[in-house]
Amino acid sequence: TDASFFGISLSRTARSRDPLAGTRVANQVAPFGDAWAAGGVAELPSTSWKAINLTGTAALTLTDTDANNISFTKSTVGTGASTVWTPELGAEDLQLKGDAANGFTLTESDGTVTVFSGPATGPYTVASSTPPGGPSNATLYTWQPWTGGSSRLSRIIAPTAAVSPLSTCGSGATPANGCRVLQLNYAA
């Protein structure tokens, strides 16, 4: 763990066999440099997922915070935001729904729900992660535009009863009073 405040932490992992682990998500800047895969966690909810990338019209990959990928194929069930995606063998405990226009929702076997949003061409980054227990336990992630159409993580917002809606903690230069925010400031 590189930083930990108010129940929020930010970590990084380097892989000697993959010196570009931090660059494995298209159009997403690695906060600690190319060799580092970053992960952000709040004390109640957490997600081990980083992004979804479309790899074809009927295929996509789900990338975790260690830069590992799980492949999904589009099923014939549902349309639009209700489109069902089938995971690769061994990942059947993951349920993924959504499409390029509406973003994606991942539900894990323990009930954790992770929402991904982004431009229609992707990548789709984590917008929120909600563990069993509902939206009052959600963690929000905000992203800022960066060069060449990429984006970089700017804030991890932990759940708090002091602010409603929690999304107000992600807007403005300074978070509202009562927000529990880990803000990443990058060197120029």
GROMACS .gro file of C-alpha atoms in nm:
model
  188
    1THR     CA    1   0.000   0.000   0.000
    2ASP     CA    2   0.148   0.331  -0.110
    3ALA     CA    3  -0.112   0.562   0.043
    4SER     CA    4  -0.386   0.501   0.296
    5PHE     CA    5  -0.620   0.764   0.441
    6PHE     CA    6  -0.976   0.759   0.576
    7GLY     CA    7  -1.019   0.392   0.492
    8ILE     CA    8  -0.905   0.437   0.131
    9SER     CA    9  -0.581   0.294  -0.001
   10LEU     CA   10  -0.388   0.299  -0.325
   11SER     CA   11  -0.143   0.024  -0.407
   12ARG     CA   12   0.088  -0.072  -0.689
   13THR     CA   13   0.229  -0.397  -0.814
   14ALA     CA   14   0.536  -0.445  -1.033
   15ARG     CA   15   0.594  -0.756  -1.238
   16SER     CA   16   0.948  -0.844  -1.333
   17ARG     CA   17   0.819  -1.055  -1.624
   18ASP     CA   18   0.590  -0.779  -1.749
   19PRO     CA   19   0.767  -0.442  -1.738
   20LEU     CA   20   0.468  -0.278  -1.909
   21ALA     CA   21   0.201  -0.406  -1.667
   22GLY     CA   22   0.069  -0.054  -1.609
   23THR     CA   23   0.003   0.002  -1.979
   24ARG     CA   24  -0.219  -0.302  -2.041
   25VAL     CA   25  -0.541  -0.097  -2.040
   26ALA     CA   26  -0.571   0.101  -2.363
   27ASN     CA   27  -0.600   0.479  -2.326
   28GLN     CA   28  -0.542   0.469  -1.951
   29VAL     CA   29  -0.236   0.631  -1.793
   30ALA     CA   30  -0.054   0.424  -1.528
   31PRO     CA   31  -0.036   0.650  -1.218
   32PHE     CA   32   0.302   0.513  -1.105
   33GLY     CA   33   0.463   0.456  -1.445
   34ASP     CA   34   0.453   0.188  -1.713
   35ALA     CA   35   0.592  -0.094  -1.498
   36TRP     CA   36   0.333  -0.055  -1.223
   37ALA     CA   37  -0.024  -0.186  -1.214
   38ALA     CA   38  -0.229   0.028  -0.972
   39GLY     CA   39  -0.518  -0.073  -0.749
   40GLY     CA   40  -0.749   0.137  -0.533
   41VAL     CA   41  -0.952   0.011  -0.240
   42ALA     CA   42  -1.186   0.161   0.019
   43GLU     CA   43  -1.233  -0.007   0.357
   44LEU     CA   44  -1.589  -0.131   0.296
   45PRO     CA   45  -1.616  -0.193  -0.075
   46SER     CA   46  -1.337  -0.280  -0.304
   47THR     CA   47  -1.285  -0.392  -0.655
   48SER     CA   48  -1.007  -0.589  -0.808
   49TRP     CA   49  -1.113  -0.477  -1.156
   50LYS     CA   50  -0.956  -0.199  -1.358
   51ALA     CA   51  -1.120  -0.177  -1.700
   52ILE     CA   52  -1.310  -0.336  -1.987
   53ASN     CA   53  -1.174  -0.320  -2.341
   54LEU     CA   54  -1.368  -0.414  -2.652
   55THR     CA   55  -1.167  -0.659  -2.863
   56GLY     CA   56  -1.430  -0.702  -3.137
   57THR     CA   57  -1.801  -0.655  -3.198
   58ALA     CA   58  -1.881  -0.962  -2.991
   59ALA     CA   59  -1.578  -0.991  -2.762
   60LEU     CA   60  -1.419  -0.798  -2.477
   61THR     CA   61  -1.166  -0.836  -2.198
   62LEU     CA   62  -1.206  -0.753  -1.831
   63THR     CA   63  -0.873  -0.645  -1.679
   64ASP     CA   64  -0.795  -0.672  -1.308
   65THR     CA   65  -0.565  -0.447  -1.106
   66ASP     CA   66  -0.275  -0.688  -1.162
   67ALA     CA   67  -0.319  -0.655  -1.544
   68ASN     CA   68  -0.465  -1.006  -1.587
   69ASN     CA   69  -0.742  -1.041  -1.846
   70ILE     CA   70  -1.063  -1.243  -1.853
   71SER     CA   71  -1.229  -1.281  -2.193
   72PHE     CA   72  -1.605  -1.251  -2.252
   73THR     CA   73  -1.813  -1.318  -2.562
   74LYS     CA   74  -2.145  -1.159  -2.643
   75SER     CA   75  -2.441  -1.395  -2.603
   76THR     CA   76  -2.769  -1.378  -2.789
   77VAL     CA   77  -2.952  -1.288  -2.467
   78GLY     CA   78  -3.067  -0.929  -2.413
   79THR     CA   79  -3.009  -0.605  -2.598
   80GLY     CA   80  -2.860  -0.267  -2.506
   81ALA     CA   81  -2.780  -0.234  -2.136
   82SER     CA   82  -2.931  -0.582  -2.080
   83THR     CA   83  -2.695  -0.760  -2.322
   84VAL     CA   84  -2.546  -1.065  -2.149
   85TRP     CA   85  -2.177  -1.153  -2.193
   86THR     CA   86  -2.043  -1.505  -2.134
   87PRO     CA   87  -1.709  -1.536  -1.946
   88GLU     CA   88  -1.427  -1.772  -2.035
   89LEU     CA   89  -1.413  -2.111  -1.866
   90GLY     CA   90  -1.319  -2.081  -1.500
   91ALA     CA   91  -1.479  -1.738  -1.458
   92GLU     CA   92  -1.844  -1.846  -1.453
   93ASP     CA   93  -1.896  -1.670  -1.117
   94LEU     CA   94  -1.883  -1.335  -1.301
   95GLN     CA   95  -2.199  -1.196  -1.464
   96LEU     CA   96  -2.151  -0.912  -1.712
   97LYS     CA   97  -2.423  -0.708  -1.882
   98GLY     CA   98  -2.413  -0.397  -2.099
   99ASP     CA   99  -2.299  -0.256  -2.429
  100ALA     CA  100  -2.078   0.014  -2.580
  101ALA     CA  101  -2.348   0.282  -2.564
  102ASN     CA  102  -2.456   0.221  -2.202
  103GLY     CA  103  -2.143   0.093  -2.028
  104PHE     CA  104  -2.117  -0.235  -1.839
  105THR     CA  105  -2.223  -0.380  -1.504
  106LEU     CA  106  -2.029  -0.670  -1.350
  107THR     CA  107  -2.186  -0.875  -1.069
  108GLU     CA  108  -1.964  -1.112  -0.871
  109SER     CA  109  -2.081  -1.423  -0.686
  110ASP     CA  110  -2.057  -1.245  -0.348
  111GLY     CA  111  -2.298  -0.974  -0.471
  112THR     CA  112  -2.038  -0.704  -0.538
  113VAL     CA  113  -2.149  -0.486  -0.832
  114THR     CA  114  -1.893  -0.290  -1.034
  115VAL     CA  115  -2.007  -0.034  -1.292
  116PHE     CA  116  -1.781   0.059  -1.585
  117SER     CA  117  -1.826   0.370  -1.799
  118GLY     CA  118  -1.637   0.532  -2.083
  119PRO     CA  119  -1.656   0.647  -2.443
  120ALA     CA  120  -1.832   0.418  -2.693
  121THR     CA  121  -1.496   0.297  -2.824
  122GLY     CA  122  -1.364   0.222  -2.473
  123PRO     CA  123  -1.187   0.165  -2.256
  124TYR     CA  124  -1.451   0.144  -1.987
  125THR     CA  125  -1.304   0.224  -1.647
  126VAL     CA  126  -1.447   0.161  -1.301
  127ALA     CA  127  -1.704   0.426  -1.216
  128SER     CA  128  -1.826   0.264  -0.894
  129SER     CA  129  -1.800  -0.052  -0.689
  130THR     CA  130  -2.079  -0.154  -0.452
  131PRO     CA  131  -2.044  -0.452  -0.217
  132PRO     CA  132  -2.338  -0.646  -0.079
  133GLY     CA  133  -2.535  -0.403   0.135
  134GLY     CA  134  -2.630  -0.153  -0.130
  135PRO     CA  135  -2.541   0.189  -0.266
  136SER     CA  136  -2.465   0.344   0.072
  137ASN     CA  137  -2.144   0.137   0.063
  138ALA     CA  138  -2.035   0.237  -0.290
  139THR     CA  139  -1.686   0.355  -0.378
  140LEU     CA  140  -1.660   0.600  -0.669
  141TYR     CA  141  -1.365   0.653  -0.904
  142THR     CA  142  -1.319   0.969  -1.110
  143TRP     CA  143  -1.101   1.006  -1.418
  144GLN     CA  144  -0.960   1.310  -1.592
  145PRO     CA  145  -0.885   1.346  -1.962
  146TRP     CA  146  -0.520   1.323  -2.058
  147THR     CA  147  -0.318   1.353  -2.377
  148GLY     CA  148  -0.401   1.154  -2.689
  149GLY     CA  149  -0.753   1.065  -2.578
  150SER     CA  150  -0.635   0.875  -2.270
  151SER     CA  151  -0.752   0.927  -1.912
  152ARG     CA  152  -0.595   0.898  -1.570
  153LEU     CA  153  -0.733   0.822  -1.227
  154SER     CA  154  -0.791   1.142  -1.032
  155ARG     CA  155  -0.993   1.047  -0.720
  156ILE     CA  156  -1.104   0.746  -0.519
  157ILE     CA  157  -1.409   0.840  -0.313
  158ALA     CA  158  -1.498   0.624  -0.012
  159PRO     CA  159  -1.851   0.578   0.120
  160THR     CA  160  -1.969   0.819   0.388
  161ALA     CA  161  -2.306   0.907   0.534
  162ALA     CA  162  -2.191   1.270   0.571
  163VAL     CA  163  -2.246   1.356   0.202
  164SER     CA  164  -2.538   1.278  -0.027
  165PRO     CA  165  -2.517   1.216  -0.313
  166LEU     CA  166  -2.163   1.080  -0.295
  167SER     CA  167  -2.099   1.195  -0.654
  168THR     CA  168  -2.070   1.556  -0.526
  169CYS     CA  169  -1.733   1.454  -0.382
  170GLY     CA  170  -1.603   1.397  -0.736
  171SER     CA  171  -1.692   1.736  -0.878
  172GLY     CA  172  -1.514   2.065  -0.828
  173ALA     CA  173  -1.152   2.143  -0.752
  174THR     CA  174  -1.199   2.082  -0.379
  175PRO     CA  175  -1.425   1.804  -0.246
  176ALA     CA  176  -1.719   1.909  -0.028
  177ASN     CA  177  -1.692   1.898   0.352
  178GLY     CA  178  -1.744   1.546   0.483
  179CYS     CA  179  -1.606   1.372   0.171
  180ARG     CA  180  -1.354   1.091   0.213
  181VAL     CA  181  -1.134   1.131  -0.093
  182LEU     CA  182  -0.792   1.011  -0.198
  183GLN     CA  183  -0.687   1.255  -0.472
  184LEU     CA  184  -0.402   1.185  -0.710
  185ASN     CA  185  -0.197   1.486  -0.816
  186TYR     CA  186   0.042   1.430  -1.103
  187ALA     CA  187   0.369   1.613  -1.173
  188ALA     CA  188   0.358   1.830  -1.483
   0.00000   0.00000   0.00000
